[in-house]
Amino acid sequence: MTLSDVLRRMPLFASLSDAQREALAEHCLTAPCARGKIFFMEGDEAAGLYILLEGKVKVFRAAPDGREAILHVFGPGEPFGEVAVFQGGKFPASAECVEAGRSLFLPRTHLLERIAGDPALALRMLGALSLRLRAFAAKVETLTLMETPQRLAAYLLLTNDERMEQTGGKTDAGFQLDISKALLAGLLGTARETLSRCLTRLVEQGAISLDGRTVRILDRKFLEGL
């Protein structure tokens, strides 16, 4: 599979023409990323756009006492660092690989050159970026207005629905938690111990079943009520 083919499968570039994708692919760099690799730190100059091909990356902000606020966990096909690239200046958060894989890097200078030469490229990419902004707005609302049990219920329902959409499933057949409990706790803005208690409580209430990392929704109405 060529880099142009890879870009075609990514929502951010899916609507571009073959010629546009091939022009971008000429300047893309791919590299393996081991667990623990730091892509950039908060305050670093935004040198380019990253796209994950394999593995997982967390984007986070760190407090002076060492605590982390995880803003998002990205998987294959998802870009990160794009807002700072378009805006210019410095990255507002840090990015670290939490599951080994491969990444693609597109230098900011080339991306801006392509946009300047083809304004339609900017319009198409803005459409994809607006979806990201909407997702972050929903996350802020969730973290500020909901307690941990509510956040967890919303996460489980959303993850289950995304899995069913991907597989075309007609029933709640279950899904895998593809990130660790520690990472999920950070994503939901809570402590790992609190997350474990909430999961156990949902099992006891008959809302879900939990077998290792496999979750199955047993009482959807209960979770929706939360």
PDB file of C-alpha atoms in Angstrom:
ATOM      1  CA  MET A   1       0.000   0.000   0.000  1.00  0.00           C
ATOM      2  CA  THR A   2       1.401   3.397  -1.000  1.00  0.00           C
ATOM      3  CA  LEU A   3       1.372   6.434   1.287  1.00  0.00           C
ATOM      4  CA  SER A   4      -1.278   7.943  -0.971  1.00  0.00           C
ATOM      5  CA  ASP A   5      -3.451   4.871  -0.327  1.00  0.00           C
ATOM      6  CA  VAL A   6      -2.853   5.267   3.406  1.00  0.00           C
ATOM      7  CA  LEU A   7      -3.976   8.895   3.272  1.00  0.00           C
ATOM      8  CA  ARG A   8      -7.110   7.929   1.340  1.00  0.00           C
ATOM      9  CA  ARG A   9      -8.242   5.769   4.267  1.00  0.00           C
ATOM     10  CA  MET A  10      -7.911   8.624   6.760  1.00  0.00           C
ATOM     11  CA  PRO A  11     -10.954  10.854   7.381  1.00  0.00           C
ATOM     12  CA  LEU A  12      -8.836  14.007   7.340  1.00  0.00           C
ATOM     13  CA  PHE A  13      -7.727  13.361   3.746  1.00  0.00           C
ATOM     14  CA  ALA A  14     -10.464  11.071   2.434  1.00  0.00           C
ATOM     15  CA  SER A  15     -12.192  13.785   0.388  1.00  0.00           C
ATOM     16  CA  LEU A  16      -9.019  14.941  -1.365  1.00  0.00           C
ATOM     17  CA  SER A  17      -8.320  14.102  -4.993  1.00  0.00           C
ATOM     18  CA  ASP A  18      -5.717  11.489  -5.913  1.00  0.00           C
ATOM     19  CA  ALA A  19      -3.398  14.238  -7.128  1.00  0.00           C
ATOM     20  CA  GLN A  20      -3.717  16.149  -3.849  1.00  0.00           C
ATOM     21  CA  ARG A  21      -2.983  13.054  -1.774  1.00  0.00           C
ATOM     22  CA  GLU A  22      -0.012  12.082  -3.924  1.00  0.00           C
ATOM     23  CA  ALA A  23       1.444  15.584  -3.552  1.00  0.00           C
ATOM     24  CA  LEU A  24       1.141  15.339   0.224  1.00  0.00           C
ATOM     25  CA  ALA A  25       2.537  11.802   0.316  1.00  0.00           C
ATOM     26  CA  GLU A  26       5.744  12.924  -1.395  1.00  0.00           C
ATOM     27  CA  HIS A  27       6.736  14.832   1.733  1.00  0.00           C
ATOM     28  CA  CYS A  28       5.443  12.441   4.393  1.00  0.00           C
ATOM     29  CA  LEU A  29       7.906  10.650   6.644  1.00  0.00           C
ATOM     30  CA  THR A  30       7.102   7.356   8.379  1.00  0.00           C
ATOM     31  CA  ALA A  31       8.846   5.962  11.432  1.00  0.00           C
ATOM     32  CA  PRO A  32       8.331   3.293  14.103  1.00  0.00           C
ATOM     33  CA  CYS A  33       7.297   4.534  17.540  1.00  0.00           C
ATOM     34  CA  ALA A  34       8.093   2.552  20.668  1.00  0.00           C
ATOM     35  CA  ARG A  35       6.026   2.768  23.822  1.00  0.00           C
ATOM     36  CA  GLY A  36       7.114   5.815  25.784  1.00  0.00           C
ATOM     37  CA  LYS A  37       8.237   7.783  22.735  1.00  0.00           C
ATOM     38  CA  ILE A  38       7.511  11.500  23.122  1.00  0.00           C
ATOM     39  CA  PHE A  39       6.321  13.080  19.887  1.00  0.00           C
ATOM     40  CA  PHE A  40       6.270  16.574  21.311  1.00  0.00           C
ATOM     41  CA  MET A  41       5.996  18.356  24.639  1.00  0.00           C
ATOM     42  CA  GLU A  42       3.725  21.193  25.638  1.00  0.00           C
ATOM     43  CA  GLY A  43       5.415  24.411  24.525  1.00  0.00           C
ATOM     44  CA  ASP A  44       7.422  22.840  21.663  1.00  0.00           C
ATOM     45  CA  GLU A  45       7.318  24.543  18.283  1.00  0.00           C
ATOM     46  CA  ALA A  46       4.649  23.000  16.055  1.00  0.00           C
ATOM     47  CA  ALA A  47       6.804  21.596  13.268  1.00  0.00           C
ATOM     48  CA  GLY A  48       4.233  19.408  11.586  1.00  0.00           C
ATOM     49  CA  LEU A  49       1.189  17.182  11.631  1.00  0.00           C
ATOM     50  CA  TYR A  50       1.358  13.616  12.965  1.00  0.00           C
ATOM     51  CA  ILE A  51      -0.841  10.713  11.913  1.00  0.00           C
ATOM     52  CA  LEU A  52      -0.834   7.365  13.670  1.00  0.00           C
ATOM     53  CA  LEU A  53      -0.609   4.343  11.383  1.00  0.00           C
ATOM     54  CA  GLU A  54      -0.412   1.695  14.121  1.00  0.00           C
ATOM     55  CA  GLY A  55      -0.478   1.744  17.914  1.00  0.00           C
ATOM     56  CA  LYS A  56      -1.921   4.315  20.312  1.00  0.00           C
ATOM     57  CA  VAL A  57      -0.945   7.816  21.426  1.00  0.00           C
ATOM     58  CA  LYS A  58      -2.152   9.852  24.380  1.00  0.00           C
ATOM     59  CA  VAL A  59      -2.306  13.640  24.260  1.00  0.00           C
ATOM     60  CA  PHE A  60      -2.076  15.128  27.743  1.00  0.00           C
ATOM     61  CA  ARG A  61      -1.230  18.094  29.901  1.00  0.00           C
ATOM     62  CA  ALA A  62       0.884  17.665  33.042  1.00  0.00           C
ATOM     63  CA  ALA A  63       0.456  19.473  36.358  1.00  0.00           C
ATOM     64  CA  PRO A  64       3.471  20.635  38.420  1.00  0.00           C
ATOM     65  CA  ASP A  65       2.865  17.776  40.893  1.00  0.00           C
ATOM     66  CA  GLY A  66       3.179  15.202  38.106  1.00  0.00           C
ATOM     67  CA  ARG A  67      -0.501  14.439  37.621  1.00  0.00           C
ATOM     68  CA  GLU A  68      -1.735  14.150  34.047  1.00  0.00           C
ATOM     69  CA  ALA A  69      -4.948  15.265  32.406  1.00  0.00           C
ATOM     70  CA  ILE A  70      -5.426  13.050  29.357  1.00  0.00           C
ATOM     71  CA  LEU A  71      -7.201  15.010  26.641  1.00  0.00           C
ATOM     72  CA  HIS A  72      -7.520  12.221  24.090  1.00  0.00           C
ATOM     73  CA  VAL A  73      -6.257   8.757  23.152  1.00  0.00           C
ATOM     74  CA  PHE A  74      -5.704   8.354  19.416  1.00  0.00           C
ATOM     75  CA  GLY A  75      -5.652   5.135  17.418  1.00  0.00           C
ATOM     76  CA  PRO A  76      -4.653   4.162  13.852  1.00  0.00           C
ATOM     77  CA  GLY A  77      -5.674   6.620  11.149  1.00  0.00           C
ATOM     78  CA  GLU A  78      -6.125   9.562  13.501  1.00  0.00           C
ATOM     79  CA  PRO A  79      -4.126  12.820  13.219  1.00  0.00           C
ATOM     80  CA  PHE A  80      -2.825  14.725  16.224  1.00  0.00           C
ATOM     81  CA  GLY A  81      -1.114  18.064  16.648  1.00  0.00           C
ATOM     82  CA  GLU A  82      -3.017  19.506  13.693  1.00  0.00           C
ATOM     83  CA  VAL A  83      -4.558  22.515  15.443  1.00  0.00           C
ATOM     84  CA  ALA A  84      -1.190  23.958  16.470  1.00  0.00           C
ATOM     85  CA  VAL A  85       0.127  23.320  12.971  1.00  0.00           C
ATOM     86  CA  PHE A  86      -2.623  25.366  11.311  1.00  0.00           C
ATOM     87  CA  GLN A  87      -2.577  28.039  13.971  1.00  0.00           C
ATOM     88  CA  GLY A  88       1.204  28.250  14.192  1.00  0.00           C
ATOM     89  CA  GLY A  89       3.184  28.725  17.376  1.00  0.00           C
ATOM     90  CA  LYS A  90       3.580  26.048  20.025  1.00  0.00           C
ATOM     91  CA  PHE A  91       1.859  22.807  20.937  1.00  0.00           C
ATOM     92  CA  PRO A  92      -0.640  23.355  23.804  1.00  0.00           C
ATOM     93  CA  ALA A  93      -0.213  19.784  25.099  1.00  0.00           C
ATOM     94  CA  SER A  94       2.161  16.811  24.987  1.00  0.00           C
ATOM     95  CA  ALA A  95       1.898  13.541  23.026  1.00  0.00           C
ATOM     96  CA  GLU A  96       3.320  10.167  24.053  1.00  0.00           C
ATOM     97  CA  CYS A  97       3.138   6.716  22.481  1.00  0.00           C
ATOM     98  CA  VAL A  98       1.372   4.278  24.834  1.00  0.00           C
ATOM     99  CA  GLU A  99       1.238   1.303  22.443  1.00  0.00           C
ATOM    100  CA  ALA A 100       4.041   0.596  19.993  1.00  0.00           C
ATOM    101  CA  GLY A 101       3.323   1.138  16.316  1.00  0.00           C
ATOM    102  CA  ARG A 102       4.195   3.422  13.421  1.00  0.00           C
ATOM    103  CA  SER A 103       3.530   7.070  12.721  1.00  0.00           C
ATOM    104  CA  LEU A 104       3.507   9.419   9.758  1.00  0.00           C
ATOM    105  CA  PHE A 105       4.825  12.988   9.906  1.00  0.00           C
ATOM    106  CA  LEU A 106       3.876  15.784   7.498  1.00  0.00           C
ATOM    107  CA  PRO A 107       6.008  18.957   7.821  1.00  0.00           C
ATOM    108  CA  ARG A 108       4.018  22.122   8.476  1.00  0.00           C
ATOM    109  CA  THR A 109       5.825  24.105   5.782  1.00  0.00           C
ATOM    110  CA  HIS A 110       4.826  21.693   3.022  1.00  0.00           C
ATOM    111  CA  LEU A 111       1.246  21.404   4.251  1.00  0.00           C
ATOM    112  CA  LEU A 112       0.842  25.185   4.243  1.00  0.00           C
ATOM    113  CA  GLU A 113       2.382  25.397   0.770  1.00  0.00           C
ATOM    114  CA  ARG A 114      -0.148  22.899  -0.537  1.00  0.00           C
ATOM    115  CA  ILE A 115      -3.010  24.805   1.076  1.00  0.00           C
ATOM    116  CA  ALA A 116      -1.797  28.116  -0.394  1.00  0.00           C
ATOM    117  CA  GLY A 117      -1.694  26.560  -3.854  1.00  0.00           C
ATOM    118  CA  ASP A 118      -5.027  24.801  -3.519  1.00  0.00           C
ATOM    119  CA  PRO A 119      -7.600  26.581  -1.277  1.00  0.00           C
ATOM    120  CA  ALA A 120     -10.055  23.712  -1.794  1.00  0.00           C
ATOM    121  CA  LEU A 121      -7.665  21.552   0.231  1.00  0.00           C
ATOM    122  CA  ALA A 122      -8.093  23.864   3.232  1.00  0.00           C
ATOM    123  CA  LEU A 123     -11.895  23.781   2.972  1.00  0.00           C
ATOM    124  CA  ARG A 124     -11.984  20.002   2.840  1.00  0.00           C
ATOM    125  CA  MET A 125      -9.631  19.640   5.787  1.00  0.00           C
ATOM    126  CA  LEU A 126     -11.565  22.203   7.838  1.00  0.00           C
ATOM    127  CA  GLY A 127     -14.639  20.012   7.543  1.00  0.00           C
ATOM    128  CA  ALA A 128     -12.792  17.111   9.159  1.00  0.00           C
ATOM    129  CA  LEU A 129     -11.256  19.336  11.829  1.00  0.00           C
ATOM    130  CA  SER A 130     -14.665  20.737  12.785  1.00  0.00           C
ATOM    131  CA  LEU A 131     -15.728  17.217  13.772  1.00  0.00           C
ATOM    132  CA  ARG A 132     -12.708  17.022  16.093  1.00  0.00           C
ATOM    133  CA  LEU A 133     -13.654  20.340  17.685  1.00  0.00           C
ATOM    134  CA  ARG A 134     -17.194  19.104  18.265  1.00  0.00           C
ATOM    135  CA  ALA A 135     -15.849  15.965  19.939  1.00  0.00           C
ATOM    136  CA  PHE A 136     -13.643  17.991  22.273  1.00  0.00           C
ATOM    137  CA  ALA A 137     -16.556  20.283  23.168  1.00  0.00           C
ATOM    138  CA  ALA A 138     -18.595  17.220  24.119  1.00  0.00           C
ATOM    139  CA  LYS A 139     -15.700  15.935  26.239  1.00  0.00           C
ATOM    140  CA  VAL A 140     -15.436  19.224  28.130  1.00  0.00           C
ATOM    141  CA  GLU A 141     -19.166  19.113  28.818  1.00  0.00           C
ATOM    142  CA  THR A 142     -18.895  15.539  30.059  1.00  0.00           C
ATOM    143  CA  LEU A 143     -15.991  16.269  32.408  1.00  0.00           C
ATOM    144  CA  THR A 144     -17.560  19.386  33.881  1.00  0.00           C
ATOM    145  CA  LEU A 145     -21.188  18.319  34.236  1.00  0.00           C
ATOM    146  CA  MET A 146     -20.969  14.594  35.002  1.00  0.00           C
ATOM    147  CA  GLU A 147     -19.643  12.507  37.878  1.00  0.00           C
ATOM    148  CA  THR A 148     -17.395   9.476  37.262  1.00  0.00           C
ATOM    149  CA  PRO A 149     -20.236   6.880  37.008  1.00  0.00           C
ATOM    150  CA  GLN A 150     -21.975   9.035  34.399  1.00  0.00           C
ATOM    151  CA  ARG A 151     -18.752   9.576  32.423  1.00  0.00           C
ATOM    152  CA  LEU A 152     -18.058   5.848  32.460  1.00  0.00           C
ATOM    153  CA  ALA A 153     -21.594   4.992  31.325  1.00  0.00           C
ATOM    154  CA  ALA A 154     -21.332   7.488  28.463  1.00  0.00           C
ATOM    155  CA  TYR A 155     -17.938   6.080  27.428  1.00  0.00           C
ATOM    156  CA  LEU A 156     -19.181   2.480  27.453  1.00  0.00           C
ATOM    157  CA  LEU A 157     -22.276   3.310  25.412  1.00  0.00           C
ATOM    158  CA  LEU A 158     -20.297   5.313  22.861  1.00  0.00           C
ATOM    159  CA  THR A 159     -17.603   2.644  22.505  1.00  0.00           C
ATOM    160  CA  ASN A 160     -20.221  -0.088  22.149  1.00  0.00           C
ATOM    161  CA  ASP A 161     -22.115   1.867  19.488  1.00  0.00           C
ATOM    162  CA  GLU A 162     -18.921   2.594  17.543  1.00  0.00           C
ATOM    163  CA  ARG A 163     -18.046  -1.108  17.553  1.00  0.00           C
ATOM    164  CA  MET A 164     -21.513  -2.058  16.319  1.00  0.00           C
ATOM    165  CA  GLU A 165     -21.296   0.553  13.567  1.00  0.00           C
ATOM    166  CA  GLN A 166     -17.907  -0.764  12.445  1.00  0.00           C
ATOM    167  CA  THR A 167     -19.012  -4.395  12.406  1.00  0.00           C
ATOM    168  CA  GLY A 168     -22.593  -3.866  11.274  1.00  0.00           C
ATOM    169  CA  GLY A 169     -23.767  -5.697  14.395  1.00  0.00           C
ATOM    170  CA  LYS A 170     -27.454  -5.824  15.212  1.00  0.00           C
ATOM    171  CA  THR A 171     -27.038  -6.748  18.891  1.00  0.00           C
ATOM    172  CA  ASP A 172     -24.776  -5.771  21.768  1.00  0.00           C
ATOM    173  CA  ALA A 173     -22.240  -8.565  21.319  1.00  0.00           C
ATOM    174  CA  GLY A 174     -19.595  -6.918  23.484  1.00  0.00           C
ATOM    175  CA  PHE A 175     -16.367  -5.064  22.795  1.00  0.00           C
ATOM    176  CA  GLN A 176     -12.775  -4.939  23.962  1.00  0.00           C
ATOM    177  CA  LEU A 177     -11.443  -2.158  26.159  1.00  0.00           C
ATOM    178  CA  ASP A 178      -8.435  -1.405  23.988  1.00  0.00           C
ATOM    179  CA  ILE A 179      -6.693   0.849  26.524  1.00  0.00           C
ATOM    180  CA  SER A 180      -5.505   0.097  30.062  1.00  0.00           C
ATOM    181  CA  LYS A 181      -7.576   1.003  33.109  1.00  0.00           C
ATOM    182  CA  ALA A 182      -4.957   3.564  34.104  1.00  0.00           C
ATOM    183  CA  LEU A 183      -5.236   5.237  30.706  1.00  0.00           C
ATOM    184  CA  LEU A 184      -9.027   5.070  30.723  1.00  0.00           C
ATOM    185  CA  ALA A 185      -9.114   6.604  34.196  1.00  0.00           C
ATOM    186  CA  GLY A 186      -6.989   9.507  32.979  1.00  0.00           C
ATOM    187  CA  LEU A 187      -9.215   9.938  29.949  1.00  0.00           C
ATOM    188  CA  LEU A 188     -12.304  10.104  32.173  1.00  0.00           C
ATOM    189  CA  GLY A 189     -10.640  12.471  34.622  1.00  0.00           C
ATOM    190  CA  THR A 190     -10.673  10.151  37.630  1.00  0.00           C
ATOM    191  CA  ALA A 191      -8.406   7.840  39.649  1.00  0.00           C
ATOM    192  CA  ARG A 192      -7.817   4.235  38.629  1.00  0.00           C
ATOM    193  CA  GLU A 193      -9.221   2.984  41.954  1.00  0.00           C
ATOM    194  CA  THR A 194     -12.407   5.008  41.428  1.00  0.00           C
ATOM    195  CA  LEU A 195     -12.781   3.618  37.904  1.00  0.00           C
ATOM    196  CA  SER A 196     -12.397   0.045  39.175  1.00  0.00           C
ATOM    197  CA  ARG A 197     -15.057   0.623  41.823  1.00  0.00           C
ATOM    198  CA  CYS A 198     -17.443   2.080  39.241  1.00  0.00           C
ATOM    199  CA  LEU A 199     -16.933  -0.868  36.881  1.00  0.00           C
ATOM    200  CA  THR A 200     -17.513  -3.326  39.734  1.00  0.00           C
ATOM    201  CA  ARG A 201     -20.649  -1.437  40.729  1.00  0.00           C
ATOM    202  CA  LEU A 202     -22.053  -1.592  37.179  1.00  0.00           C
ATOM    203  CA  VAL A 203     -21.417  -5.352  37.115  1.00  0.00           C
ATOM    204  CA  GLU A 204     -23.175  -5.775  40.474  1.00  0.00           C
ATOM    205  CA  GLN A 205     -26.127  -3.719  39.207  1.00  0.00           C
ATOM    206  CA  GLY A 206     -26.432  -5.976  36.167  1.00  0.00           C
ATOM    207  CA  ALA A 207     -25.738  -3.155  33.714  1.00  0.00           C
ATOM    208  CA  ILE A 208     -22.663  -4.791  32.160  1.00  0.00           C
ATOM    209  CA  SER A 209     -20.625  -7.989  32.228  1.00  0.00           C
ATOM    210  CA  LEU A 210     -16.852  -7.806  32.408  1.00  0.00           C
ATOM    211  CA  ASP A 211     -14.563 -10.677  31.380  1.00  0.00           C
ATOM    212  CA  GLY A 212     -10.968  -9.484  31.342  1.00  0.00           C
ATOM    213  CA  ARG A 213     -11.107  -6.564  28.929  1.00  0.00           C
ATOM    214  CA  THR A 214     -14.320  -7.715  27.237  1.00  0.00           C
ATOM    215  CA  VAL A 215     -17.350  -5.615  28.119  1.00  0.00           C
ATOM    216  CA  ARG A 216     -20.908  -6.535  27.237  1.00  0.00           C
ATOM    217  CA  ILE A 217     -23.844  -4.174  27.677  1.00  0.00           C
ATOM    218  CA  LEU A 218     -26.620  -6.012  29.538  1.00  0.00           C
ATOM    219  CA  ASP A 219     -28.930  -3.146  30.490  1.00  0.00           C
ATOM    220  CA  ARG A 220     -28.646  -0.290  28.028  1.00  0.00           C
ATOM    221  CA  LYS A 221     -31.564   1.639  29.515  1.00  0.00           C
ATOM    222  CA  PHE A 222     -29.850   1.654  32.905  1.00  0.00           C
ATOM    223  CA  LEU A 223     -26.677   3.144  31.417  1.00  0.00           C
ATOM    224  CA  GLU A 224     -28.683   5.675  29.425  1.00  0.00           C
ATOM    225  CA  GLY A 225     -30.467   6.621  32.642  1.00  0.00           C
ATOM    226  CA  LEU A 226     -27.118   7.330  34.282  1.00  0.00           C
TER     227      LEU A 226
END
